[in-house]
Tab-separated table of C-alpha atoms and ligand atoms in Angstrom:
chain	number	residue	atom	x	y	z
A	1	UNK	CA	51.039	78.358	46.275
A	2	UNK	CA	47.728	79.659	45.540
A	3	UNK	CA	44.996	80.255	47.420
A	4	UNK	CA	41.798	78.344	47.391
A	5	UNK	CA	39.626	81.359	45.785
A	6	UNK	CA	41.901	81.686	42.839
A	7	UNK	CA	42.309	78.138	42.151
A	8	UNK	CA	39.233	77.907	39.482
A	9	UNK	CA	40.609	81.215	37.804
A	10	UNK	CA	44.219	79.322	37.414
A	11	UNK	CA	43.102	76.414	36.666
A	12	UNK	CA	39.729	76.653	34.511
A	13	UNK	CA	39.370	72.780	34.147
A	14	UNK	CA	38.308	72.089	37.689
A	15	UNK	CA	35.355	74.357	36.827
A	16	UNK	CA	31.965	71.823	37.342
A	17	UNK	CA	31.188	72.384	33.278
A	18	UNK	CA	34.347	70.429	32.521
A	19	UNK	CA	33.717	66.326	33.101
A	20	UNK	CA	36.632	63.979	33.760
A	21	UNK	CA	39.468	66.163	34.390
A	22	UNK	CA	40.620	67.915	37.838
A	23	UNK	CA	43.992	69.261	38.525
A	24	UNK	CA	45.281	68.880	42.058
A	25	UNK	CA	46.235	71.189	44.525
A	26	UNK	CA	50.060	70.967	44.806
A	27	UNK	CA	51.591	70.506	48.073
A	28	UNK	CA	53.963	72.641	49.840
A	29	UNK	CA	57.465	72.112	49.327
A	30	UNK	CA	60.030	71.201	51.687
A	31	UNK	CA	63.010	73.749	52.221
A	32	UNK	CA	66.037	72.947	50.576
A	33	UNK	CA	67.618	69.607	52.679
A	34	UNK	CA	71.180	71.480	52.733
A	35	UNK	CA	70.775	74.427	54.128
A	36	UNK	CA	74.777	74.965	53.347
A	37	UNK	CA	73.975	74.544	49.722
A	38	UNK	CA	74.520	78.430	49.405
A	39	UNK	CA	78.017	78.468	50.775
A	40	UNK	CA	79.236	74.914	48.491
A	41	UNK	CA	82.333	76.948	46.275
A	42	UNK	CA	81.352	77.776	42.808
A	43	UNK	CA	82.631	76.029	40.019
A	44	UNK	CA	85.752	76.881	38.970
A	45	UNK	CA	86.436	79.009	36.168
A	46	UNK	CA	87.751	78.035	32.870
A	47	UNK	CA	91.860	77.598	32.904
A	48	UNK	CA	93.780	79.961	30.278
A	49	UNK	CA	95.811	78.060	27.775
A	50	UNK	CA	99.113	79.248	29.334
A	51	UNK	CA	98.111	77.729	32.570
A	52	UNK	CA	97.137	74.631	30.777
A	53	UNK	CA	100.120	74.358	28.392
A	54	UNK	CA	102.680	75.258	31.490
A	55	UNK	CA	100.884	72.127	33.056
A	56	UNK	CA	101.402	69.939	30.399
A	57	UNK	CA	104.601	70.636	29.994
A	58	UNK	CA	105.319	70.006	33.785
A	59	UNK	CA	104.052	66.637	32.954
A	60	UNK	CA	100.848	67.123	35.673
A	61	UNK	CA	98.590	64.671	34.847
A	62	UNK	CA	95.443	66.428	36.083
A	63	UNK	CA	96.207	69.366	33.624
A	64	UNK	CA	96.625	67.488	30.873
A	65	UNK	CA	93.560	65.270	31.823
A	66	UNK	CA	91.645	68.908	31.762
A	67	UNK	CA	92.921	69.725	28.504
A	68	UNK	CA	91.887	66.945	27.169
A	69	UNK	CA	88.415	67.211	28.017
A	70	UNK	CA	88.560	70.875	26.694
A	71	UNK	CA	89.858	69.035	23.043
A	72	UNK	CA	86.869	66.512	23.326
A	73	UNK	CA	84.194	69.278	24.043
A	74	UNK	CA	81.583	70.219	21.355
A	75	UNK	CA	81.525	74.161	23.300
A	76	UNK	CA	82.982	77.077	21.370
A	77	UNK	CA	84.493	78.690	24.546
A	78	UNK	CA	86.119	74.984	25.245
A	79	UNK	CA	87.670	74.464	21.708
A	80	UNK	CA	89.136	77.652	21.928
A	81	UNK	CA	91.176	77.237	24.278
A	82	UNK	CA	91.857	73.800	22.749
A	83	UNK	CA	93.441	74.950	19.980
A	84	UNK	CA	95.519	77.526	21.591
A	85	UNK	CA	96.699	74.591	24.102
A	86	UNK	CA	97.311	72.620	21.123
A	87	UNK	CA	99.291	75.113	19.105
A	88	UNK	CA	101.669	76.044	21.829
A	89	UNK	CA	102.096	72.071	22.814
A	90	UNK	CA	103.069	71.548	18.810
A	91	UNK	CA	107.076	72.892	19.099
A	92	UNK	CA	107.235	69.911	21.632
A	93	UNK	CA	105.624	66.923	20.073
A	94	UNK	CA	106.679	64.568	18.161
A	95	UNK	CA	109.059	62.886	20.094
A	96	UNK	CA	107.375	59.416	20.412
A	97	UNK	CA	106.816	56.443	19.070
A	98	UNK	CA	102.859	55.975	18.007
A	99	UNK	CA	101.798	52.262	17.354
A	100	UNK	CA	98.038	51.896	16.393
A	101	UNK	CA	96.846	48.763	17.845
A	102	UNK	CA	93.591	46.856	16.201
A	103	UNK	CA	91.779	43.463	16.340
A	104	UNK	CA	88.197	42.635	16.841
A	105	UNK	CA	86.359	41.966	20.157
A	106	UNK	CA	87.280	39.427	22.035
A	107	UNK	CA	90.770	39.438	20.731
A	108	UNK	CA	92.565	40.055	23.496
A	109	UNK	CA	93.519	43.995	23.222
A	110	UNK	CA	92.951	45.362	26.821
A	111	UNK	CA	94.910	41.768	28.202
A	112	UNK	CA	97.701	42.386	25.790
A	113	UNK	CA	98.073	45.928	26.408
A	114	UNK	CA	98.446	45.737	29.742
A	115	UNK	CA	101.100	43.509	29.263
A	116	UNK	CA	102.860	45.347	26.539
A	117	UNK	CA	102.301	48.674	28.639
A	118	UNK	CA	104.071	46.894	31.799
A	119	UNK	CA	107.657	45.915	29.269
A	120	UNK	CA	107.127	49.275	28.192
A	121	UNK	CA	107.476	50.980	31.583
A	122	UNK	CA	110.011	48.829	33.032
A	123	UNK	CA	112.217	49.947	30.045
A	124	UNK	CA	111.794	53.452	31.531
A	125	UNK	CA	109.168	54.616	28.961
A	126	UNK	CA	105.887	56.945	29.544
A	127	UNK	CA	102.883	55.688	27.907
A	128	UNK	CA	99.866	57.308	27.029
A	129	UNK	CA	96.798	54.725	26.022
A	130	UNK	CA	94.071	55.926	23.909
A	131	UNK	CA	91.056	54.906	21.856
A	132	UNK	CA	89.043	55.304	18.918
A	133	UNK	CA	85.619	53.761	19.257
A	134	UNK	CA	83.515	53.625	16.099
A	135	UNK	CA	80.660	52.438	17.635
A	136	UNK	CA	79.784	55.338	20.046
A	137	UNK	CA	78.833	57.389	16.934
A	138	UNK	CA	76.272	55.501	16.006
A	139	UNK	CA	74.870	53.763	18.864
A	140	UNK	CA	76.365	56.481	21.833
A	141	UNK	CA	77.332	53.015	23.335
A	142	UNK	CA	80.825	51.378	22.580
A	143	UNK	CA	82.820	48.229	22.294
A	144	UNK	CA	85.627	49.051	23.470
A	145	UNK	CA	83.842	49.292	26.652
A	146	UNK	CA	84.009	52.681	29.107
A	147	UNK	CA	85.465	50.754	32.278
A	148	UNK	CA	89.133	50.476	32.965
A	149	UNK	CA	90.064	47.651	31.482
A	150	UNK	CA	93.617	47.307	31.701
A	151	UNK	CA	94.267	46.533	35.565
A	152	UNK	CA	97.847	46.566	35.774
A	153	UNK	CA	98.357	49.780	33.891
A	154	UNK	CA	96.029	52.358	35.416
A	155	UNK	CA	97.614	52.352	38.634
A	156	UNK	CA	101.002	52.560	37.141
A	157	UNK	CA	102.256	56.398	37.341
A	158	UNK	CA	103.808	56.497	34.196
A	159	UNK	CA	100.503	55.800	32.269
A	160	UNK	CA	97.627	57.739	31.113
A	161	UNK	CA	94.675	55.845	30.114
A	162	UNK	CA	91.897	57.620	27.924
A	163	UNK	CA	88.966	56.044	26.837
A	164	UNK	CA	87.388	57.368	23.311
A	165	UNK	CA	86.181	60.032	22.602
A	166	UNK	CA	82.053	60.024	22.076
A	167	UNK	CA	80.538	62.512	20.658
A	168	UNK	CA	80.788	63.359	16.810
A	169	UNK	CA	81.435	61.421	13.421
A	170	UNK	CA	83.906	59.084	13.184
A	171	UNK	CA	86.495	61.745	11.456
A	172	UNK	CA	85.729	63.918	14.364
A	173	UNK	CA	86.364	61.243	17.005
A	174	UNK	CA	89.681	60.566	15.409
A	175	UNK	CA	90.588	64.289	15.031
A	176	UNK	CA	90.280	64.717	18.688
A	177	UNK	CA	92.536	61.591	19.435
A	178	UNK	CA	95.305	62.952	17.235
A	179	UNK	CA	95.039	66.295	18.999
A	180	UNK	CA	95.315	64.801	21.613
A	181	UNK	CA	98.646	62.833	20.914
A	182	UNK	CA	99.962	66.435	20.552
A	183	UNK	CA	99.435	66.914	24.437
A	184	UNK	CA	100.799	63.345	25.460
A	185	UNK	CA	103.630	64.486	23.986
A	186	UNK	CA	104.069	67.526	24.848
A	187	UNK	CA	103.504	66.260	28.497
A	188	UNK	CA	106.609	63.604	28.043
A	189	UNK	CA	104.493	60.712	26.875
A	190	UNK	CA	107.108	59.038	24.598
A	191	UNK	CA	105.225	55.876	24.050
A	192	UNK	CA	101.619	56.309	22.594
A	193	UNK	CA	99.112	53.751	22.124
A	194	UNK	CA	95.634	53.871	19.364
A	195	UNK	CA	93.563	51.520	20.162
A	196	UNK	CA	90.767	50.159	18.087
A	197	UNK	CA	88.473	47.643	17.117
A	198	UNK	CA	89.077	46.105	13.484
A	199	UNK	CA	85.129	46.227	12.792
A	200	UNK	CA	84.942	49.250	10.877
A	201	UNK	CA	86.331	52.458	9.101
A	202	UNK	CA	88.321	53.258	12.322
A	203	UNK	CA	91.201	51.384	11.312
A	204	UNK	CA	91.898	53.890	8.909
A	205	UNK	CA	91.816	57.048	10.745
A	206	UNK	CA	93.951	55.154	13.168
A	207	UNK	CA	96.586	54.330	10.836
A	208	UNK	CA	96.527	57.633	9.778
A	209	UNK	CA	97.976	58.832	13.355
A	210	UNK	CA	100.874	56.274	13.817
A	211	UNK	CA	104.157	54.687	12.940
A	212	UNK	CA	103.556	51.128	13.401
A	213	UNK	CA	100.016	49.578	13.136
A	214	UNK	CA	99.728	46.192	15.062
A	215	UNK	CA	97.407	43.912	13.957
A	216	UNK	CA	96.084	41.202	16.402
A	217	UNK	CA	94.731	37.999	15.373
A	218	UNK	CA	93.380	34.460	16.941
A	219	UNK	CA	93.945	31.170	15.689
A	220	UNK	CA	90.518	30.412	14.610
A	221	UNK	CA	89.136	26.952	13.487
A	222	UNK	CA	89.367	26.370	9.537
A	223	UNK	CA	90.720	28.768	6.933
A	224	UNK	CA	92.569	31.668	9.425
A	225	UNK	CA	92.331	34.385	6.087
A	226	UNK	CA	88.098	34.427	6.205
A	227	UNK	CA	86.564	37.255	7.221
A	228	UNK	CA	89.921	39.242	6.839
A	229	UNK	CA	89.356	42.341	5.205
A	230	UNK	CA	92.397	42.610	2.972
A	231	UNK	CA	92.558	46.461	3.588
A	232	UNK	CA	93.835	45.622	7.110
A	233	UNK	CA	96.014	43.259	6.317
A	234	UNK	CA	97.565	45.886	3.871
A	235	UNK	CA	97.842	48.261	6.691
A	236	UNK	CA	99.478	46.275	8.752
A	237	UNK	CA	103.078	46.661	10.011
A	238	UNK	CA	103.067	43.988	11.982
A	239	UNK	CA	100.491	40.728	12.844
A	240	UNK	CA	100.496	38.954	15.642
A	241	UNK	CA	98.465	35.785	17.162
A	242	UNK	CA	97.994	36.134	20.649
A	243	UNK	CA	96.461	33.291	22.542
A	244	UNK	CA	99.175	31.261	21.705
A	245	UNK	CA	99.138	29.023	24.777
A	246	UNK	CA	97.909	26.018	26.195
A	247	UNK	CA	96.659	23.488	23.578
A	248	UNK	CA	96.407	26.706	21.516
A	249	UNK	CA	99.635	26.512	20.491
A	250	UNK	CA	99.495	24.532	17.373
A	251	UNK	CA	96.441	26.241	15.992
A	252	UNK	CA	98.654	29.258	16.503
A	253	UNK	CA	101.121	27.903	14.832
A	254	UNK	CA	99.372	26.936	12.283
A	255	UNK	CA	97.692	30.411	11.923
A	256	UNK	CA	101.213	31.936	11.577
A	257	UNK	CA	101.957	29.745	8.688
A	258	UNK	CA	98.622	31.211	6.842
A	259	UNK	CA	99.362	34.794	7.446
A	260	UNK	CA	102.669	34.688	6.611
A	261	UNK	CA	101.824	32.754	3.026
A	262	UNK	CA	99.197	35.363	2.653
A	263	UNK	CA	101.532	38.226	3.713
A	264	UNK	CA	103.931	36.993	0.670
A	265	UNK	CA	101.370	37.893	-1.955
A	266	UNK	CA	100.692	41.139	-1.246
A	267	UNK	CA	103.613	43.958	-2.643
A	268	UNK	CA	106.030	45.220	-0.704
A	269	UNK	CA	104.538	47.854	1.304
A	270	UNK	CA	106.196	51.739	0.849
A	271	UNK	CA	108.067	51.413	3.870
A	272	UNK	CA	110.350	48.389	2.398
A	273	UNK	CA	109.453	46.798	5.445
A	274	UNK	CA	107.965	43.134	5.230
A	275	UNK	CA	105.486	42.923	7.731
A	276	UNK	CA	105.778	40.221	10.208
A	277	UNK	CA	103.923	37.505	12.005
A	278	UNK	CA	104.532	36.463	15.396
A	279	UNK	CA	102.899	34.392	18.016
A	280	UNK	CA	102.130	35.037	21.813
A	281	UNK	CA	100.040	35.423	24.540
A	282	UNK	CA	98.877	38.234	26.169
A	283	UNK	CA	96.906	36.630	29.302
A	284	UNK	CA	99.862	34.569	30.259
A	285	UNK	CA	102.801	36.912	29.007
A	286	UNK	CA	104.625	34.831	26.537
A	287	UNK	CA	106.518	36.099	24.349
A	288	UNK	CA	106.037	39.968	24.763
A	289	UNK	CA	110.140	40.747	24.765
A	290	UNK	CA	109.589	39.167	20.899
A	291	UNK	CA	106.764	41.173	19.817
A	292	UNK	CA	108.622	44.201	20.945
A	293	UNK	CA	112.154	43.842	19.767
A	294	UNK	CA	109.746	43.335	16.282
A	295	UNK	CA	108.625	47.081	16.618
A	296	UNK	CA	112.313	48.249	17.950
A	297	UNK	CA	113.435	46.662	15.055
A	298	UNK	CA	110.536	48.403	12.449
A	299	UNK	CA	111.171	52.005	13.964
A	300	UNK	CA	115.094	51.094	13.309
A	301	UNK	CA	114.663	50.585	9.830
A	302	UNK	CA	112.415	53.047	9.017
A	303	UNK	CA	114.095	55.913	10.843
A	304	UNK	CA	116.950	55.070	9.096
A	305	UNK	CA	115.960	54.457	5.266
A	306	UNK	CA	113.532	57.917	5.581
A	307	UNK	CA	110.226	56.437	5.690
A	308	UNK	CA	109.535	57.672	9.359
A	309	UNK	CA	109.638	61.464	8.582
A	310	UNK	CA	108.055	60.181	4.948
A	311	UNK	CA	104.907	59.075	6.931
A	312	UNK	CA	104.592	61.658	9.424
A	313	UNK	CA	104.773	64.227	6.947
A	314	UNK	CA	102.021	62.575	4.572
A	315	UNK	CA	99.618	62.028	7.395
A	316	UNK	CA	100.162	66.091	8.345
A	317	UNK	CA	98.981	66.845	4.508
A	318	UNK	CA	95.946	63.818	5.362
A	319	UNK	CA	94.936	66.130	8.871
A	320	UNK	CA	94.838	69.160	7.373
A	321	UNK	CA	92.148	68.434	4.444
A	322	UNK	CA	90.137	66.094	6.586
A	323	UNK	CA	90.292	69.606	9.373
A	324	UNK	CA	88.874	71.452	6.249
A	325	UNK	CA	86.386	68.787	5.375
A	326	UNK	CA	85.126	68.705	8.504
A	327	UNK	CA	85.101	72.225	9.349
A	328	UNK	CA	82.977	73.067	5.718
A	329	UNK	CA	81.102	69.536	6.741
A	330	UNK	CA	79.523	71.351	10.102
A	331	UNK	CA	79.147	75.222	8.741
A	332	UNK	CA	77.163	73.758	6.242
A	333	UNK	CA	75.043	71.555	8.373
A	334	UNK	CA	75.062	74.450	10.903
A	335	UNK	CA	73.569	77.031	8.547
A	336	UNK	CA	70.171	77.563	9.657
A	337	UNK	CA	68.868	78.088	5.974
A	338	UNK	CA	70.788	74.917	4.840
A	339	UNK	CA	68.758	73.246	7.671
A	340	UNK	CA	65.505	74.423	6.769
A	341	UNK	CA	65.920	73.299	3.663
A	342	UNK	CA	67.111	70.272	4.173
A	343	UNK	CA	64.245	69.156	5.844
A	344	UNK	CA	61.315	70.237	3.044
A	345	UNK	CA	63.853	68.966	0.095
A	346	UNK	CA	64.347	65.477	2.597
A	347	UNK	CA	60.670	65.028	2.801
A	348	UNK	CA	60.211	65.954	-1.277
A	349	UNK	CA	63.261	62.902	-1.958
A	350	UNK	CA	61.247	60.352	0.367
A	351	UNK	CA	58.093	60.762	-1.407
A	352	UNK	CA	59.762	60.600	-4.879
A	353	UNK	CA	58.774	63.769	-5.593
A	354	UNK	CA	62.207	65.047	-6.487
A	355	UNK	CA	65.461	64.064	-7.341
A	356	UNK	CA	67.784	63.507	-5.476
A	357	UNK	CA	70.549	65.319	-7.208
A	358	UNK	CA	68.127	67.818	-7.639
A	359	UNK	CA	68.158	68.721	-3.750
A	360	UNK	CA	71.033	68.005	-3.534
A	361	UNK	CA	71.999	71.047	-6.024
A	362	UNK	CA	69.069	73.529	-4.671
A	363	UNK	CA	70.361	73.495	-0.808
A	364	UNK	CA	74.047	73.777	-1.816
A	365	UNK	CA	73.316	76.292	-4.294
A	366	UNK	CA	71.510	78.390	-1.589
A	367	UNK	CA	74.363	77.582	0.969
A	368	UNK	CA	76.434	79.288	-1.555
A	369	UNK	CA	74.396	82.100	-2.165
A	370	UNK	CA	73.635	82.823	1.423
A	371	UNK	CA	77.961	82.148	2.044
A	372	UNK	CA	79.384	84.581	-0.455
A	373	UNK	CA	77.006	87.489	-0.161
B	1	LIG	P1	89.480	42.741	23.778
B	1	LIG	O1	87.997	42.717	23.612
B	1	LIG	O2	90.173	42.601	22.455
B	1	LIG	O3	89.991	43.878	24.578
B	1	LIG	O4	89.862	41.375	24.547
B	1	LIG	P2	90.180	41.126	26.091
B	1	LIG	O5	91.564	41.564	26.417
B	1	LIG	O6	89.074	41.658	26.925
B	1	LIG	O7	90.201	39.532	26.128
B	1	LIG	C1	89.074	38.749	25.811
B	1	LIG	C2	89.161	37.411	26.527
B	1	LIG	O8	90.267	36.660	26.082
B	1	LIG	C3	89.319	37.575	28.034
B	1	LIG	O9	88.530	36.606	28.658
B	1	LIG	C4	90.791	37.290	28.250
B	1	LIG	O10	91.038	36.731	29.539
B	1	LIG	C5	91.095	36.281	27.167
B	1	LIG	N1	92.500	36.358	26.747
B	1	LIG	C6	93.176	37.491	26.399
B	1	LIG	N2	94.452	37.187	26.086
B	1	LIG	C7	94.600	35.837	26.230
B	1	LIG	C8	95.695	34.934	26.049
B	1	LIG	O11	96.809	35.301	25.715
B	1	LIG	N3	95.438	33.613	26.268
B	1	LIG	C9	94.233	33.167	26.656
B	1	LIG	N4	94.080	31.856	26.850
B	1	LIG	N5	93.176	34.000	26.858
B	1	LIG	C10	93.346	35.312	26.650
């Protein structure tokens, strides 16, 4: 601390000439409280891929749970060993079945996964839950909601529960989630759940990562079909009503009817497999064995008329130019004369004082410039 004579020196503004403004004196400060602070073990270095990878493939839950934060991380040092994890996990993947899982808020999602997840485990089955959440890009909060929310499964041994990842665009999000289906696998998870909620673009990028896409639905009051986007419905494998009990029932039923009429108007989907409608309930377990024989039944046909490998292989080619998009996406935004620039031309475009295309084509054209030579 200083002492009294050189306090005016430091701090010129407690000098008599200067009216309304005095800086304190600060007062001594404590010693630190923990006087074992010193001795607490640093923090433990970074794993090496092999250790990670011969984790995984031990099946250790905490390593893969560290690997997985290493795939979600924004840090260069972090997604390096990420993608070395991932590339040695890759020759044992595959080996599951992945069923994206959608329906808005409210719908019943976390309830009926934690039933599904319970016939899934007593059939001797490992299953790995995760999430896309479209809303933490925009508003860093989510819907799908941070908190455990699927009681019966998280204590189960056999399950690994991840919520979504948060940082990053939407493509990035979901790029992260498929990466880390690679590890699930690779760590004997041969039941893997996407879950999402049907609000938004996310349904897409899930379907993009799984064999079966399950779409869940309420009996509503009045026409069932509003509100519907028909792009889900397309995507759909399979649609079912859940809250089908009670004096639910019949508006459930009655819900099944619409869907199904609907269902008949669209084409035949590339599988060759009609999607179906069902009804159950999650909350009070009805019907679950029904809902699942369905998908038995889907991944039956389709492994067997082609479609499966068909699928996989199309969403591989889908991965690898959204990688590329989104690796050209962030060198160019990362470019500190791209950012400069953006900034003046952003300004110029607000006040209508240019073009947009016009910008558009100066900053790219000195991204390219700057790039090639
Ligand atoms: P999510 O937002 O889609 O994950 O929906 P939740 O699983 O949190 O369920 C929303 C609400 O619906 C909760 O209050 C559940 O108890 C209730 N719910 C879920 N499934 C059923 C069901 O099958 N029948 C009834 N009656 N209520 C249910």
């Amino acid at each position: 601390m200083e002492n009294q004579a050189d306090w005016h020196t430091i701090h010129p503004e407690n000098d008599p000439h200067w009216k309304g403004l005095t800086v304190n004196q600060g007062i001594q400060q404590p010693p630190n409280v923990n006087p074992y602070a010193h001795l607490r073990p640093k923090r433990k270095p970074l794993p090496t891929a092999g250790e990670l990878v011969e984790g995984i493939l031990k099946g250790d839950t905490t390593t893969l749970a560290r690997a997985v934060t290493l795939v979600e991380s924004m840090q260069h040092a972090h997604q390096a060993i990420a993608q070395e994890v991932i590339e040695k996990c890759l020759p044992h993947s595959g080996h599951s079945q992945r069923i994206g899982i959608t329906g808005v808020p409210g719908a019943g999602k976390s309830t009926s996964i934690d039933e599904f997840g319970m016939h899934i485990l007593k059939q001797g089955h490992k299953l790995a839950v995760l999430a896309i959440d479209p809303s933490s890009e925009r508003t860093k909060g989510s819907i799908l909601g941070d908190k455990t929310r699927m009681e019966k499964l998280s204590v189960q041994q056999d399950a690994f529960i991840r919520p979504s990842p948060s940082a990053g665009s939407l493509g990035g999000v979901a790029r992260k989630t498929r990466e880390t289906i690679v590890l699930c696998e690779a760590a004997g998870y041969d039941r893997i759940f996407v879950e999402t909620v049907g609000v938004g673009q996310s349904e897409t990028a899930v379907h993009s990562m799984v064999d079966f896409f399950l779409l869940i639905q309420l009996a509503g009051t009045g026409d069932e079909l509003q509100g519907i986007k028909r792009g889900i419905m397309e995507m759909a494998d399979g649609i079912v009503i859940n809250k089908c009990d009670g004096d639910n029932v019949e508006r459930a039923k009655l819900a099944q009817a619409q869907f199904r009429n609907a269902l008949m108007l669209f084409p035949t989907p590339a599988s060759g497999w009609t999607p179906e409608v069902l009804c159950y309930s999650g909350y009070y377990g009805l019907n679950i064995d029904m809902v699942w024989d369905m998908i038995d039944r889907y991944f039956d046909f389709v492994k067997l008329n082609g479609y499966f490998e068909q699928r996989r292989n199309e969403q591989n080619r889908y991965w690898m130019y959204e990688t590329i998009n989104e690796q050209l996406r962030d060198h160019f935004y990362n470019n500190p004369a791209v950012e400069q620039m953006l900034k003046e031309k952003e300004r110029l475009v607000l006040d209508n004082r240019l073009s947009s295309f016009i910008a558009a084509r100066d900053v790219t054209e000195l991204y390219f410039k700057n790039d090639l030579t």
